[in-house]
Structure formats: structure tokens, C-alpha cells
């Protein structure tokens, strides 16, 4: 640490002590000029927002450390309208480390939906260009992606009047009839529900999510697909000049009737995460032959087996089944590895492959069936589902009546 009130410096080996000089309200903050010399080992967790300039004596090949280092003075609560970065470095021939940091920044931009950096071979060993590129990266706005769930929701939010959005966001939801209802003017008929997150006795297992119900009753749980449909319907509503016009009495009554009917048809196990689908389907086939379960005729085996499960029960059952299938997955993976060595065609490993191996394992098949029958009984007691399991989570219901009432 070097000050202007005398010649000399004092070493500081702990980051929080440096913050005492450069953090607003710090114990040693001063109006006088002061400078601190840091290594990249202090690039994280130290906030120096009262500083307005950062001088780099070189560029590290570790991109994470470089980004963190620049961020020490680039803080939201900085009192400075403009901050400055300077580089003092000796020009040298292109180094492998320069290429490495440029390639990594290229990957950062690609993953965050931004444009790519100039290729490393164009930098000609110029560390100033690398620093400028990293600083430009920090200033850039990320390009929203059409296939990204959060980008789609953000774009949809921007279509809603800010005051109305804040009003809805501040409400407390108590069941379906405490939820907001939005009637959209989309060309396609559908009901889309926003379900708030919910915790159970086993801890958080039900995050906020969207659920789309098509006019024929088909449930769509894919979040990107739901967000795209919602955004398109909002855009159609705005295009027709209906975004700020309340629906007439007839359309409102039709919307209320539609959401009531649709919600009443949904069972809790049907809105389980998509990652459980293949597990439940394979388990349904495995257990459907067990006469002790006495599955009723005329009802799909998965509905008969899992229809009365809560989300917590589905999670428990899926996890138990996955653990029991794991040894067969390891064996299947080994066979794929051996086929590579023999230059044979590669095929993916499906759950069907694993259950076939389980069926062929006569020594363990009956034991595992006993375990899963018991696990099914246990899953039904974890957290019994109720008639309002879905409706109590609805915060907003979006209803598009389609062309029927236009």
C-alpha cells in the first residue's frame, strides 16, 4: 500500500484490510490519493469501488482471474461515472498463453450469446488487444436467445405494462381463486398456468414453472415451449390492440369455465419433472405384471400405479428405481466402450436396454421387484396428494379461447 502523505509503502496480506482503504465507509478510507498493488490471487472477493483506475502490469492467461480482476473497481455502487483500465506490458512475440485466453473468451461469448472475439492469430501477441477485448466483453449486452427459457420470459415480461406487472408480483396467492387471470387473443386455444414454487416435508422439490394445456387436453411441460407459446399469444394480443382492454363479460365467463375445467383434470403426478418420464414408464412396465398390485382394467398402467402420488412421492420412487438400475447402466456402458474398441457401430444407452438386462437377471429380478413394490407403498405415504395439489400453486392463469369466440 503506497500513500501520498509520505515516501514508502506497507505490505497488506489480507484482502479485507485493503477494503478498509477503498470501500466507502471503510475504517481507513481517505480523501487523499492512495494506490494498492495486488496479485491476481486477490482478484476475487475484494471490492475497491472507491478506486477509479486499475493498472495491469500484465495479462494473465487465466480468463476467470482477469475478469475478476477488472471487476474489483467495476462495481454497481461505484461513485465514479467512468472507470479506467491501463496496461503496462512489454511487447513480445505471440505466446501460447495469449492464444489460450483469447480462445477462452471466444467460448465465453459463444456460451453467453454474444459475438465472438477476434481470433488469437489476429492479436499478434498484443496483450492490449486482449485487455480491450475483455473490457468490451464486460460492457456488451447479451443477445437474447429464442431457445432460452429465461430470455423468452424476459421478452414476454417486457410486453406487460410495468405498473401492472408490479401489482401482480406483489400479490399473495391463496389458491386458484386468489390467482390472476389473463385472457389472451391468440389464434390457438390453450390454457397456460404459472405455478408458484412449493416446499414439502422433504425440502424444496417443486420450483416455479409453466404448464401448458392444449385445447385437446394434452399437457406440455417443456418450459421453452410454454414460454414461446405465451410470448406469441401476448404479441397477438398487442397486435389486435387488446392488451389494455378488459375482456367482455362473455369472454371472461368462458375463460373462467375453461380454466376451472382444465385444472380439475390435472393430477399431481402428471406435472412431475420431465426427467422422471422414462423412469416411470419403464417402472410401469416392470411392475404391471405383478398380480399383487391388482391394477384395474381399462386404465393405463402408469395412471393406475402413480395416479395418487404427490410430487414428493414421484421423486422418491424415481430415485429409488434409478439406483437399482444403476448397475445395469454400468454394464451397458462397458459394452458400448468395448464396441468402440472393436470399431462397431455406436448406439445410445436407453432405459429399455437396462430394464431388459434386469429382466434377464433371474437371480436379482424378483428381489428388485419386491423392493419397488415396497417403494411404491412408501411413496404413497411420503406426502399424500390432495384435490387442490395443482390449483393451490396457480399464481396466474393465461387463457386463449382461440378463434371460437372471435
Coordinates of C-alpha atoms in Angstrom, one line a residue:
X1 CA 0.0 0.0 0.0
X2 CA 1.5 3.3 -1.1
X3 CA 0.1 6.7 0.1
X4 CA 0.8 10.3 -0.9
X5 CA 1.5 11.6 2.6
X6 CA 5.0 10.2 2.7
X7 CA 7.5 8.1 0.9
X8 CA 7.3 4.3 1.4
X9 CA 4.7 1.5 1.4
X10 CA 3.4 -1.1 3.8
X11 CA 2.5 -4.7 2.8
X12 CA -1.0 -5.9 3.4
X13 CA -1.5 -9.6 3.1
X14 CA -5.3 -9.9 3.8
X15 CA -7.9 -8.7 1.3
X16 CA -10.4 -7.3 3.9
X17 CA -7.7 -4.9 5.2
X18 CA -7.3 -3.5 1.7
X19 CA -11.1 -2.9 1.6
X20 CA -10.7 -0.6 4.7
X21 CA -8.9 1.9 2.4
X22 CA -11.0 1.6 -0.7
X23 CA -14.5 0.7 0.4
X24 CA -16.9 3.7 1.2
X25 CA -17.1 4.0 4.9
X26 CA -14.0 1.8 5.5
X27 CA -12.1 2.4 8.6
X28 CA -9.1 3.8 6.8
X29 CA -10.8 5.4 3.8
X30 CA -9.3 8.8 3.0
X31 CA -9.7 11.7 0.6
X32 CA -6.0 11.6 -0.2
X33 CA -4.5 9.7 -3.1
X34 CA -3.6 6.1 -2.4
X35 CA -2.5 3.1 -4.5
X36 CA -2.6 -0.6 -3.9
X37 CA -0.5 -3.3 -5.7
X38 CA -2.3 -6.7 -5.8
X39 CA -1.5 -10.0 -7.4
X40 CA -4.3 -12.0 -9.2
X41 CA -4.5 -14.1 -6.0
X42 CA -6.6 -11.2 -4.7
X43 CA -8.8 -11.0 -7.7
X44 CA -11.9 -12.4 -6.0
X45 CA -13.9 -11.2 -3.1
X46 CA -12.3 -7.7 -2.7
X47 CA -14.4 -4.7 -3.5
X48 CA -12.5 -1.5 -4.3
X49 CA -15.3 0.7 -5.6
X50 CA -13.8 3.9 -4.4
X51 CA -10.9 3.4 -6.8
X52 CA -11.4 4.8 -10.3
X53 CA -8.4 3.3 -12.1
X54 CA -6.8 -0.1 -12.5
X55 CA -3.3 -0.5 -13.9
X56 CA -2.4 -4.0 -15.1
X57 CA 1.3 -4.9 -15.2
X58 CA 0.5 -7.9 -17.4
X59 CA -2.4 -10.1 -18.6
X60 CA -2.9 -13.4 -17.0
X61 CA -3.7 -16.4 -19.2
X62 CA -6.4 -17.4 -16.6
X63 CA -9.5 -15.6 -18.1
X64 CA -11.5 -16.0 -14.9
X65 CA -8.8 -14.2 -12.9
X66 CA -8.6 -11.4 -15.5
X67 CA -12.4 -10.9 -15.5
X68 CA -12.5 -10.9 -11.7
X69 CA -9.5 -8.5 -11.5
X70 CA -11.2 -6.0 -13.7
X71 CA -14.4 -6.3 -11.7
X72 CA -12.7 -5.1 -8.5
X73 CA -13.4 -1.4 -9.4
X74 CA -16.3 -2.0 -11.7
X75 CA -19.0 -2.1 -9.0
X76 CA -22.7 -1.2 -9.1
X77 CA -22.2 1.2 -6.2
X78 CA -19.1 2.9 -7.6
X79 CA -19.2 6.6 -7.0
X80 CA -17.4 7.2 -10.3
X81 CA -19.2 7.8 -13.6
X82 CA -16.3 6.4 -15.5
X83 CA -13.5 4.0 -14.6
X84 CA -10.2 3.5 -16.3
X85 CA -8.1 0.4 -17.2
X86 CA -4.5 0.8 -18.2
X87 CA -2.0 -1.9 -19.3
X88 CA 1.8 -1.6 -18.8
X89 CA 3.4 -4.5 -20.6
X90 CA 6.4 -5.2 -22.8
X91 CA 5.5 -6.1 -26.4
X92 CA 6.7 -9.7 -27.1
X93 CA 6.1 -12.3 -29.8
X94 CA 2.8 -14.2 -29.6
X95 CA 2.6 -16.5 -26.6
X96 CA 0.7 -19.7 -26.1
X97 CA -1.0 -18.1 -23.1
X98 CA -2.3 -15.2 -25.2
X99 CA -3.9 -17.7 -27.5
X100 CA -5.4 -19.6 -24.6
X101 CA -7.1 -16.5 -23.1
X102 CA -8.4 -15.4 -26.4
X103 CA -9.9 -18.8 -27.1
X104 CA -11.5 -18.9 -23.7
X105 CA -13.0 -15.5 -24.2
X106 CA -14.3 -16.7 -27.5
X107 CA -16.0 -19.6 -25.7
X108 CA -17.4 -17.2 -23.1
X109 CA -19.0 -15.1 -25.7
X110 CA -20.5 -18.1 -27.5
X111 CA -22.0 -19.5 -24.3
X112 CA -23.5 -16.2 -23.2
X113 CA -25.0 -15.4 -26.6
X114 CA -22.5 -12.7 -27.6
X115 CA -20.4 -12.1 -30.7
X116 CA -17.0 -13.9 -31.0
X117 CA -13.7 -12.2 -30.2
X118 CA -11.1 -11.6 -32.9
X119 CA -9.1 -14.8 -33.4
X120 CA -5.9 -15.1 -31.4
X121 CA -3.8 -15.2 -34.5
X122 CA -5.0 -11.7 -35.3
X123 CA -3.8 -10.4 -32.0
X124 CA -0.1 -10.8 -32.9
X125 CA 0.9 -11.1 -29.3
X126 CA -0.7 -7.7 -28.4
X127 CA -1.8 -8.0 -24.8
X128 CA -3.5 -4.6 -25.1
X129 CA -5.9 -6.1 -27.7
X130 CA -6.7 -8.9 -25.3
X131 CA -7.4 -6.5 -22.4
X132 CA -9.5 -4.3 -24.7
X133 CA -11.5 -7.3 -25.9
X134 CA -12.1 -8.5 -22.3
X135 CA -13.2 -5.0 -21.2
X136 CA -15.5 -4.8 -24.3
X137 CA -17.0 -8.2 -23.3
X138 CA -17.9 -6.8 -19.9
X139 CA -19.7 -3.8 -21.4
X140 CA -21.6 -5.8 -24.1
X141 CA -25.3 -6.5 -23.8
X142 CA -26.0 -10.2 -24.2
X143 CA -28.1 -11.2 -27.3
X144 CA -31.4 -12.8 -26.2
X145 CA -31.8 -16.3 -27.5
X146 CA -35.0 -17.6 -28.9
X147 CA -34.5 -21.0 -27.4
X148 CA -33.6 -19.8 -23.9
X149 CA -36.3 -20.1 -21.3
X150 CA -35.3 -17.1 -19.2
X151 CA -34.7 -14.9 -22.3
X152 CA -38.2 -15.7 -23.6
X153 CA -39.8 -14.9 -20.2
X154 CA -37.9 -11.7 -20.0
X155 CA -39.1 -10.7 -23.5
X156 CA -42.7 -11.6 -22.5
X157 CA -42.4 -9.5 -19.3
X158 CA -41.3 -6.5 -21.4
X159 CA -44.6 -6.7 -23.2
X160 CA -46.5 -6.2 -20.0
X161 CA -47.2 -2.7 -18.5
X162 CA -44.6 -2.3 -15.7
X163 CA -47.2 -1.0 -13.2
X164 CA -49.5 -3.9 -13.8
X165 CA -46.5 -6.4 -13.6
X166 CA -45.5 -4.9 -10.2
X167 CA -49.1 -5.1 -9.0
X168 CA -49.3 -8.8 -9.9
X169 CA -45.8 -9.6 -8.5
X170 CA -46.8 -8.1 -5.1
X171 CA -49.9 -10.2 -4.6
X172 CA -50.2 -13.1 -2.2
X173 CA -51.7 -16.2 -3.8
X174 CA -54.2 -18.3 -1.8
X175 CA -55.4 -21.0 -4.2
X176 CA -56.9 -20.7 -7.7
X177 CA -59.4 -18.0 -6.9
X178 CA -56.7 -15.8 -5.5
X179 CA -54.8 -16.0 -8.8
X180 CA -54.8 -13.5 -11.6
X181 CA -56.5 -14.5 -14.9
X182 CA -55.3 -13.1 -18.2
X183 CA -57.5 -13.6 -21.3
X184 CA -55.3 -13.6 -24.4
X185 CA -56.3 -13.1 -28.0
X186 CA -54.2 -15.9 -29.5
X187 CA -55.4 -17.7 -32.6
X188 CA -54.9 -21.0 -30.9
X189 CA -56.9 -22.1 -27.9
X190 CA -55.0 -23.1 -24.8
X191 CA -54.7 -22.7 -21.1
X192 CA -51.3 -21.9 -19.6
X193 CA -50.7 -21.9 -15.9
X194 CA -47.9 -20.3 -13.9
X195 CA -47.3 -22.5 -10.8
X196 CA -45.5 -20.9 -7.9
X197 CA -42.8 -22.9 -6.1
X198 CA -43.7 -25.1 -3.2
X199 CA -41.8 -26.9 -0.5
X200 CA -42.7 -30.2 1.1
X201 CA -41.7 -32.1 4.2
X202 CA -38.7 -33.4 2.2
X203 CA -37.5 -29.9 1.4
X204 CA -37.9 -27.8 -1.8
X205 CA -38.9 -30.0 -4.7
X206 CA -41.5 -28.0 -6.7
X207 CA -39.9 -24.9 -8.3
X208 CA -41.9 -22.3 -10.1
X209 CA -42.9 -23.4 -13.6
X210 CA -45.2 -23.1 -16.6
X211 CA -47.7 -25.7 -17.6
X212 CA -49.5 -25.6 -21.0
X213 CA -52.8 -27.4 -21.6
X214 CA -53.7 -27.7 -25.2
X215 CA -57.4 -27.5 -26.4
X216 CA -57.5 -31.3 -26.7
X217 CA -56.2 -31.7 -23.1
X218 CA -52.6 -32.5 -23.9
X219 CA -50.2 -31.4 -21.2
X220 CA -47.0 -29.7 -22.2
X221 CA -44.3 -29.4 -19.5
X222 CA -41.4 -28.3 -21.7
X223 CA -40.6 -24.8 -20.3
X224 CA -39.2 -23.3 -23.5
X225 CA -42.2 -24.5 -25.5
X226 CA -44.5 -23.0 -22.9
X227 CA -42.7 -19.7 -22.9
X228 CA -42.7 -19.4 -26.7
X229 CA -46.5 -20.0 -26.8
X230 CA -47.1 -17.4 -24.1
X231 CA -44.9 -14.8 -25.8
X232 CA -46.6 -15.4 -29.2
X233 CA -50.1 -15.0 -27.6
X234 CA -49.0 -11.7 -25.9
X235 CA -47.7 -10.4 -29.2
X236 CA -51.0 -11.3 -30.9
X237 CA -53.0 -9.6 -28.2
X238 CA -50.9 -6.4 -28.6
X239 CA -51.2 -6.5 -32.4
X240 CA -55.0 -6.6 -32.1
X241 CA -55.0 -3.6 -29.7
X242 CA -56.5 -5.6 -26.9
X243 CA -53.6 -5.5 -24.4
X244 CA -55.1 -2.8 -22.3
X245 CA -58.8 -3.6 -23.0
X246 CA -60.6 -5.7 -20.4
X247 CA -62.3 -8.7 -21.9
X248 CA -66.1 -8.5 -22.2
X249 CA -68.4 -10.4 -19.9
X250 CA -68.9 -13.3 -22.3
X251 CA -65.2 -13.9 -22.8
X252 CA -64.4 -13.7 -19.1
X253 CA -67.1 -16.2 -18.2
X254 CA -65.8 -18.5 -20.9
X255 CA -62.2 -18.1 -19.6
X256 CA -63.3 -18.9 -16.1
X257 CA -65.2 -22.0 -17.2
X258 CA -62.2 -23.2 -19.3
X259 CA -59.6 -22.8 -16.5
X260 CA -61.9 -24.5 -14.0
X261 CA -62.4 -27.5 -16.2
X262 CA -58.8 -27.8 -17.2
X263 CA -57.4 -27.5 -13.6
X264 CA -59.9 -30.1 -12.4
X265 CA -58.5 -32.7 -14.9
X266 CA -54.8 -32.4 -13.8
X267 CA -53.3 -34.9 -11.4
X268 CA -50.3 -34.0 -9.4
X269 CA -48.1 -36.8 -10.8
X270 CA -48.7 -35.6 -14.3
X271 CA -46.7 -32.4 -13.7
X272 CA -43.6 -34.2 -12.4
X273 CA -40.3 -33.1 -14.0
X274 CA -39.8 -34.5 -17.5
X275 CA -36.6 -36.2 -16.4
X276 CA -38.8 -38.7 -14.5
X277 CA -40.9 -39.7 -17.6
X278 CA -38.7 -42.5 -18.9
X279 CA -38.1 -43.8 -15.4
X280 CA -41.8 -44.0 -14.6
X281 CA -42.6 -45.5 -18.0
X282 CA -40.1 -48.3 -17.5
X283 CA -41.1 -48.9 -13.9
X284 CA -44.8 -49.1 -15.1
X285 CA -43.9 -51.9 -17.5
X286 CA -41.8 -53.7 -14.9
X287 CA -44.5 -53.7 -12.2
X288 CA -47.6 -54.1 -14.3
X289 CA -47.2 -57.9 -14.3
X290 CA -47.3 -58.1 -10.5
X291 CA -50.6 -59.6 -9.6
X292 CA -50.4 -58.3 -6.0
X293 CA -50.9 -54.7 -7.2
X294 CA -54.3 -55.7 -8.8
X295 CA -54.3 -53.0 -11.4
X296 CA -57.9 -52.1 -12.6
X297 CA -58.8 -52.9 -16.2
X298 CA -59.3 -50.1 -18.7
X299 CA -56.9 -47.7 -17.0
X300 CA -53.3 -47.2 -18.3
X301 CA -50.9 -48.9 -16.0
X302 CA -48.9 -45.7 -15.3
X303 CA -52.0 -43.9 -14.2
X304 CA -53.2 -46.8 -12.1
X305 CA -49.8 -47.1 -10.4
X306 CA -48.8 -43.4 -10.0
X307 CA -52.1 -41.5 -10.2
X308 CA -52.3 -41.0 -6.4
X309 CA -48.7 -39.9 -5.9
X310 CA -47.6 -36.5 -4.8
X311 CA -44.6 -34.8 -6.5
X312 CA -42.5 -35.9 -3.4
X313 CA -43.7 -39.4 -3.9
X314 CA -42.7 -39.4 -7.6
X315 CA -39.3 -38.0 -6.8
X316 CA -38.7 -40.8 -4.2
X317 CA -39.9 -43.5 -6.4
X318 CA -37.9 -42.4 -9.4
X319 CA -34.7 -42.0 -7.4
X320 CA -35.1 -45.5 -5.9
X321 CA -35.7 -47.1 -9.3
X322 CA -32.7 -45.2 -10.8
X323 CA -30.4 -46.5 -8.0
X324 CA -31.5 -50.1 -8.6
X325 CA -31.0 -49.7 -12.4
X326 CA -27.5 -48.2 -12.0
X327 CA -25.5 -51.5 -12.0
X328 CA -27.2 -52.4 -15.3
X329 CA -26.3 -49.0 -16.7
X330 CA -22.7 -49.5 -15.8
X331 CA -22.7 -52.9 -17.5
X332 CA -24.3 -51.4 -20.6
X333 CA -21.8 -48.5 -20.7
X334 CA -18.9 -51.0 -20.5
X335 CA -20.3 -52.9 -23.5
X336 CA -20.5 -49.6 -25.5
X337 CA -16.9 -48.9 -24.6
X338 CA -15.9 -52.4 -25.9
X339 CA -17.8 -51.9 -29.1
X340 CA -15.7 -48.7 -29.7
X341 CA -12.5 -50.7 -29.4
X342 CA -13.8 -53.2 -31.9
X343 CA -14.9 -50.4 -34.3
X344 CA -18.5 -51.4 -34.1
X345 CA -21.4 -49.0 -34.6
X346 CA -22.2 -46.9 -31.6
X347 CA -25.7 -46.8 -30.2
X348 CA -27.1 -44.8 -27.3
X349 CA -27.9 -46.4 -23.9
X350 CA -31.6 -46.3 -23.2
X351 CA -33.6 -47.3 -20.1
X352 CA -35.1 -50.0 -22.1
X353 CA -31.7 -51.6 -22.5
X354 CA -31.2 -51.5 -18.7
X355 CA -34.6 -53.0 -17.9
X356 CA -34.0 -55.8 -20.5
X357 CA -30.8 -56.6 -18.6
X358 CA -32.7 -56.6 -15.3
X359 CA -35.4 -58.9 -16.7
X360 CA -32.7 -61.3 -17.8
X361 CA -31.1 -61.2 -14.4
X362 CA -33.1 -64.0 -12.8
X363 CA -31.0 -64.1 -9.7
X364 CA -32.0 -60.5 -8.7
X365 CA -35.1 -59.7 -10.7
X366 CA -37.6 -60.9 -8.1
X367 CA -35.7 -59.2 -5.2
X368 CA -35.8 -55.9 -7.1
X369 CA -39.5 -56.3 -7.8
X370 CA -40.1 -56.7 -4.1
X371 CA -38.1 -53.6 -3.4
X372 CA -40.0 -51.5 -5.9
X373 CA -43.4 -52.7 -4.7
X374 CA -42.4 -51.7 -1.2
X375 CA -41.1 -48.4 -2.5
X376 CA -44.4 -47.7 -4.2
X377 CA -46.2 -48.2 -0.9
X378 CA -43.7 -45.9 0.8
X379 CA -44.1 -43.2 -1.9
X380 CA -47.9 -43.1 -1.3
X381 CA -47.2 -42.2 2.4
X382 CA -44.5 -39.6 1.9
X383 CA -46.9 -36.7 1.3
X384 CA -50.4 -37.6 0.3
X385 CA -51.8 -35.6 -2.6
X386 CA -54.9 -33.6 -2.3
X387 CA -57.6 -32.4 -4.7
X388 CA -56.1 -28.9 -4.6
X389 CA -52.5 -30.1 -5.2
X390 CA -52.3 -28.2 -8.5
X391 CA -54.8 -25.4 -8.0
X392 CA -53.2 -24.1 -4.8
X393 CA -50.0 -23.4 -6.7
X394 CA -51.5 -21.3 -9.6
X395 CA -50.4 -17.7 -9.4
X396 CA -51.5 -16.6 -12.9
X397 CA -53.8 -18.4 -15.4
X398 CA -53.5 -17.4 -19.1
X399 CA -56.4 -18.4 -21.2
X400 CA -56.6 -18.1 -25.0
X401 CA -60.0 -19.1 -26.3
X402 CA -58.7 -19.2 -29.9
X403 CA -60.9 -18.4 -32.9
X404 CA -64.1 -19.9 -31.3
X405 CA -65.4 -16.6 -29.8
X406 CA -63.8 -14.1 -32.2

